[in-house]
Short mmCIF file of C-alpha atoms in Angstrom, two decimals:
data_model
loop_
_atom_site.label_atom_id
_atom_site.label_comp_id
_atom_site.label_asym_id
_atom_site.label_seq_id
_atom_site.Cartn_x
_atom_site.Cartn_y
_atom_site.Cartn_z
CA ALA A 1 -0.25 17.52 -11.77
CA GLN A 2 1.85 18.73 -9.04
CA SER A 3 4.91 17.81 -7.35
CA VAL A 4 7.44 19.35 -4.88
CA THR A 5 11.45 18.89 -4.68
CA GLN A 6 13.36 19.72 -1.72
CA LEU A 7 17.03 20.27 -2.45
CA GLY A 8 19.31 18.91 0.24
CA SER A 9 18.10 16.03 2.59
CA HIS A 10 20.30 17.33 5.17
CA VAL A 11 21.04 20.86 6.25
CA SER A 12 23.43 21.83 9.20
CA VAL A 13 24.00 25.41 10.54
CA SER A 14 25.44 27.10 13.40
CA GLU A 15 23.20 28.26 16.20
CA GLY A 16 22.36 32.07 15.22
CA ALA A 17 23.29 31.38 11.58
CA LEU A 18 20.90 31.83 8.67
CA VAL A 19 18.64 29.04 7.80
CA LEU A 20 17.77 28.35 4.19
CA LEU A 21 15.61 25.40 3.13
CA ARG A 22 15.00 25.01 -0.46
CA CYS A 23 11.69 23.79 -2.31
CA ASN A 24 10.67 23.85 -5.77
CA TYR A 25 7.31 23.04 -6.95
CA SER A 26 5.59 22.23 -10.21
CA SER A 27 1.94 22.81 -10.90
CA SER A 28 -0.43 22.99 -13.62
CA VAL A 29 -2.59 25.36 -11.81
CA PRO A 30 -1.84 28.09 -9.45
CA PRO A 31 -0.37 26.62 -6.50
CA TYR A 32 -1.11 26.91 -2.77
CA LEU A 33 2.20 26.17 -0.96
CA PHE A 34 2.98 25.25 2.80
CA TRP A 35 5.87 24.55 4.83
CA TYR A 36 5.32 22.04 7.79
CA VAL A 37 7.62 21.14 10.70
CA GLN A 38 7.67 17.55 12.06
CA TYR A 39 9.38 16.57 15.51
CA PRO A 40 10.53 13.16 16.21
CA ASN A 41 7.55 10.77 16.99
CA GLN A 42 5.17 13.55 16.20
CA GLY A 43 2.77 14.87 13.38
CA LEU A 44 3.24 17.63 11.39
CA GLN A 45 2.96 21.16 12.40
CA LEU A 46 1.95 24.16 9.84
CA LEU A 47 4.82 26.52 9.84
CA LEU A 48 3.15 28.94 7.24
CA LYS A 49 1.11 29.12 3.95
CA TYR A 50 0.93 30.82 0.74
CA THR A 51 -2.21 31.06 -1.07
CA THR A 52 -2.94 34.45 -2.70
CA GLY A 53 -1.72 37.80 -2.39
CA ALA A 54 1.57 38.93 -0.74
CA THR A 55 4.63 36.48 -1.78
CA LEU A 56 6.30 37.01 1.28
CA VAL A 57 4.82 35.03 3.80
CA LYS A 58 5.76 35.15 7.42
CA GLY A 59 5.03 32.12 9.81
CA ILE A 60 5.57 30.92 13.35
CA ASN A 61 8.83 30.71 15.18
CA GLY A 62 10.56 33.35 13.21
CA PHE A 63 10.21 31.56 9.75
CA GLU A 64 9.17 32.91 6.50
CA ALA A 65 9.07 32.01 2.85
CA GLU A 66 8.92 33.69 -0.30
CA PHE A 67 6.92 32.62 -3.33
CA LYS A 68 8.60 33.14 -6.59
CA LYS A 69 6.64 32.15 -9.59
CA SER A 70 9.26 33.01 -12.10
CA GLU A 71 11.75 30.44 -10.30
CA THR A 72 8.83 28.14 -9.27
CA SER A 73 10.42 28.31 -5.77
CA PHE A 74 9.08 28.50 -2.08
CA HIS A 75 12.45 28.61 -0.16
CA LEU A 76 11.97 28.72 3.77
CA THR A 77 14.29 31.00 5.79
CA LYS A 78 15.08 32.22 9.45
CA PRO A 79 17.59 34.87 10.26
CA SER A 80 19.12 33.25 13.20
CA ALA A 81 19.01 29.38 14.04
CA HIS A 82 18.03 28.18 17.30
CA MET A 83 18.70 24.82 18.88
CA SER A 84 15.02 24.05 18.99
CA ASP A 85 14.68 24.49 15.10
CA ALA A 86 16.27 21.21 14.75
CA ALA A 87 13.51 19.00 13.03
CA GLU A 88 12.52 17.77 9.53
CA TYR A 89 10.77 20.05 7.48
CA PHE A 90 8.49 19.19 4.70
CA CYS A 91 7.27 21.60 1.65
CA ALA A 92 3.91 20.91 0.37
CA VAL A 93 1.86 21.97 -2.72
CA SER A 94 -1.98 21.72 -3.02
CA ASP A 95 -4.39 23.21 -5.67
CA ASN A 96 -7.03 25.53 -4.50
CA THR A 97 -9.32 22.95 -3.70
CA GLY A 98 -7.11 21.50 -0.90
CA ASN A 99 -8.20 18.01 -1.85
CA GLN A 100 -4.74 16.70 -2.07
CA PHE A 101 -1.36 17.72 -0.84
CA TYR A 102 2.04 16.75 -2.48
CA PHE A 103 4.88 16.75 -0.06
CA GLY A 104 8.53 16.71 -0.54
CA THR A 105 10.72 14.06 0.72
CA GLY A 106 11.81 16.44 3.80
CA THR A 107 14.98 18.37 4.72
CA SER A 108 16.38 17.32 8.19
CA LEU A 109 17.78 20.39 9.84
CA THR A 110 20.67 20.01 12.40
CA VAL A 111 21.66 23.06 14.44
CA ILE A 112 25.29 22.93 15.87
CA PRO A 113 25.92 24.85 19.12
CA GLU B 1 -9.89 23.54 20.69
CA THR B 2 -9.52 19.89 20.53
CA GLY B 3 -6.79 18.70 18.08
CA VAL B 4 -6.50 15.67 15.85
CA THR B 5 -6.23 12.75 17.95
CA GLN B 6 -5.18 9.29 16.27
CA SER B 7 -5.47 5.66 17.90
CA PRO B 8 -3.71 3.60 18.63
CA THR B 9 -0.22 5.29 18.79
CA HIS B 10 1.59 1.83 17.92
CA LEU B 11 0.52 -1.23 16.26
CA ILE B 12 1.96 -4.53 15.39
CA LYS B 13 0.57 -6.75 12.75
CA THR B 14 1.56 -9.82 10.52
CA ARG B 15 1.52 -10.30 6.92
CA GLY B 16 -2.18 -10.88 5.53
CA GLN B 17 -3.88 -9.41 8.72
CA GLN B 18 -6.36 -6.71 8.43
CA VAL B 19 -5.93 -3.33 10.35
CA THR B 20 -8.11 -0.34 11.35
CA LEU B 21 -6.65 3.09 12.47
CA ARG B 22 -8.80 5.81 13.96
CA CYS B 23 -8.90 9.56 13.87
CA SER B 24 -10.81 12.29 15.66
CA SER B 25 -11.04 15.30 13.95
CA GLN B 26 -10.49 18.67 15.21
CA SER B 27 -13.54 20.49 16.48
CA GLY B 28 -15.20 22.03 13.47
CA HIS B 29 -13.45 20.32 10.81
CA ASN B 30 -15.59 18.33 8.34
CA THR B 31 -12.78 17.14 5.91
CA VAL B 32 -10.35 14.48 7.01
CA SER B 33 -7.15 13.15 4.56
CA TRP B 34 -4.93 10.08 5.48
CA TYR B 35 -1.31 9.85 4.72
CA GLN B 36 1.29 7.18 4.76
CA GLN B 37 4.80 8.30 5.48
CA ALA B 38 7.42 5.56 5.19
CA LEU B 39 10.67 6.09 7.20
CA GLY B 40 12.81 8.69 5.93
CA GLN B 41 10.03 9.75 3.46
CA GLY B 42 7.54 12.49 3.08
CA PRO B 43 3.82 11.82 3.59
CA GLN B 44 2.11 10.17 0.63
CA PHE B 45 -1.67 11.07 0.11
CA ILE B 46 -3.94 8.08 0.55
CA PHE B 47 -7.38 9.60 0.45
CA GLN B 48 -9.51 12.26 1.76
CA TYR B 49 -13.23 12.30 2.84
CA TYR B 50 -15.84 15.14 2.94
CA ARG B 51 -19.09 14.90 4.58
CA GLU B 52 -18.64 10.93 4.52
CA GLU B 53 -17.81 10.64 1.06
CA GLU B 54 -14.49 10.00 -0.74
CA ASN B 55 -13.36 13.13 -2.11
CA GLY B 56 -9.95 12.06 -3.75
CA ARG B 57 -7.44 9.15 -3.74
CA GLY B 58 -3.92 8.89 -4.16
CA ASN B 59 -2.17 6.01 -5.70
CA PHE B 60 -3.05 3.29 -3.33
CA PRO B 61 -4.69 -0.15 -4.22
CA PRO B 62 -8.17 -0.78 -2.99
CA ARG B 63 -7.15 -2.70 -0.04
CA PHE B 64 -6.79 0.72 1.59
CA SER B 65 -10.22 1.86 2.30
CA GLY B 66 -11.76 4.52 4.67
CA LEU B 67 -15.07 5.75 6.33
CA GLN B 68 -15.95 9.01 7.94
CA PHE B 69 -18.70 9.25 10.26
CA PRO B 70 -21.39 11.84 10.78
CA ASN B 71 -19.48 13.50 13.66
CA TYR B 72 -16.47 13.59 11.17
CA SER B 73 -14.20 11.14 12.80
CA SER B 74 -12.56 8.44 10.16
CA GLU B 75 -11.12 5.27 10.02
CA LEU B 76 -8.65 3.81 7.65
CA ASN B 77 -8.70 0.12 7.00
CA VAL B 78 -5.99 -1.86 5.41
CA ASN B 79 -6.73 -5.52 4.23
CA ALA B 80 -4.15 -8.23 3.45
CA LEU B 81 -0.99 -6.22 5.04
CA GLU B 82 2.14 -6.34 3.35
CA LEU B 83 5.67 -5.80 4.67
CA ASP B 84 5.77 -2.41 2.91
CA ASP B 85 2.71 -1.09 4.60
CA SER B 86 5.04 -0.69 7.65
CA ALA B 87 4.65 3.20 8.07
CA LEU B 88 3.73 5.97 10.03
CA TYR B 89 -0.23 6.93 9.27
CA LEU B 90 -1.17 10.44 9.51
CA CYS B 91 -4.66 11.81 9.75
CA ALA B 92 -5.24 15.56 8.97
CA SER B 93 -8.30 17.45 9.25
CA SER B 94 -9.68 20.62 8.02
CA PHE B 95 -12.53 23.07 7.20
CA LEU B 96 -13.02 24.24 3.56
CA ASP B 97 -9.75 25.78 2.25
CA GLN B 98 -8.05 26.17 5.60
CA PRO B 99 -4.54 24.46 6.02
CA GLN B 100 -4.79 20.90 7.52
CA HIS B 101 -4.13 19.96 11.11
CA PHE B 102 -2.24 16.61 11.62
CA GLY B 103 -2.69 14.16 14.56
CA ASP B 104 0.55 12.55 15.63
CA GLY B 105 0.16 9.50 13.83
CA THR B 106 -0.20 5.65 14.09
CA ARG B 107 3.04 3.60 13.72
CA LEU B 108 2.25 0.54 12.02
CA SER B 109 4.90 -2.40 12.09
CA ILE B 110 4.26 -5.40 9.82
CA LEU B 111 6.31 -8.73 10.72
#
C-alpha cells in the first residue's frame, strides 16, 4: 500500500525567499515520486519526478526535490520564490507500473510581495 | 502535440441523475486515468483504462464506470448521482511508464 503525507496545508513565503514544501511517503515497493502544481481552475502540471537513479531531481521553473529513502521524504524546494509560484502543490507516489497514483492533500503556497 | 482535453468544463445535475464526462487523450498516449478532486482535497484515483480494458480501480462504488475507445479517448459515467459526487473530475493520459498529463477537468455540481 502507498500513501503520501504533505506537512503544512498552507505555506507563506516572501518573494525571493526559499520555498520548502514537505512530502513524506509510505510505500511497500520502490516508489516513483512526483510533484505537481495546480493553478486555480486548471488541471495538474508535472513539476518533476523521481523514478530511479540520481536522488536529486531538477524540474521546471527552478524547482528541485531530493529523494531520501532513509527519511521516506521527497521535499520540494526552490531557492528564490516568485509571485507566479503561488499555487497548490501536490506530491504523489506510484509503484513502477504507474497504474495508480496516490496524491497528498496538497499545500497551498502564498508568495508575499 | 495536442494535450488532454475534457468536456464539458462545467456541469450541473440533480441527485439521482446520471452523467457522462468525456476525455480526449494526448496524442500517442494509450492509457487514461480518472480522478475525483473534492474541494480542498487532493485527487483520488477512480480507475485506469489501458487498451480499452480497466487496468486498476480505486475505492469507488460500481455506479462509477468508464469506457475507453479505440482512439484512446475515454468516458466516465456516474449513475444515481449523490451530493458528495460534487467535485472536479480530472482525466490524465500517459504512455508506458511516462508521467501522466492532466486535462483541466470537469467541475460537476450536484443540487
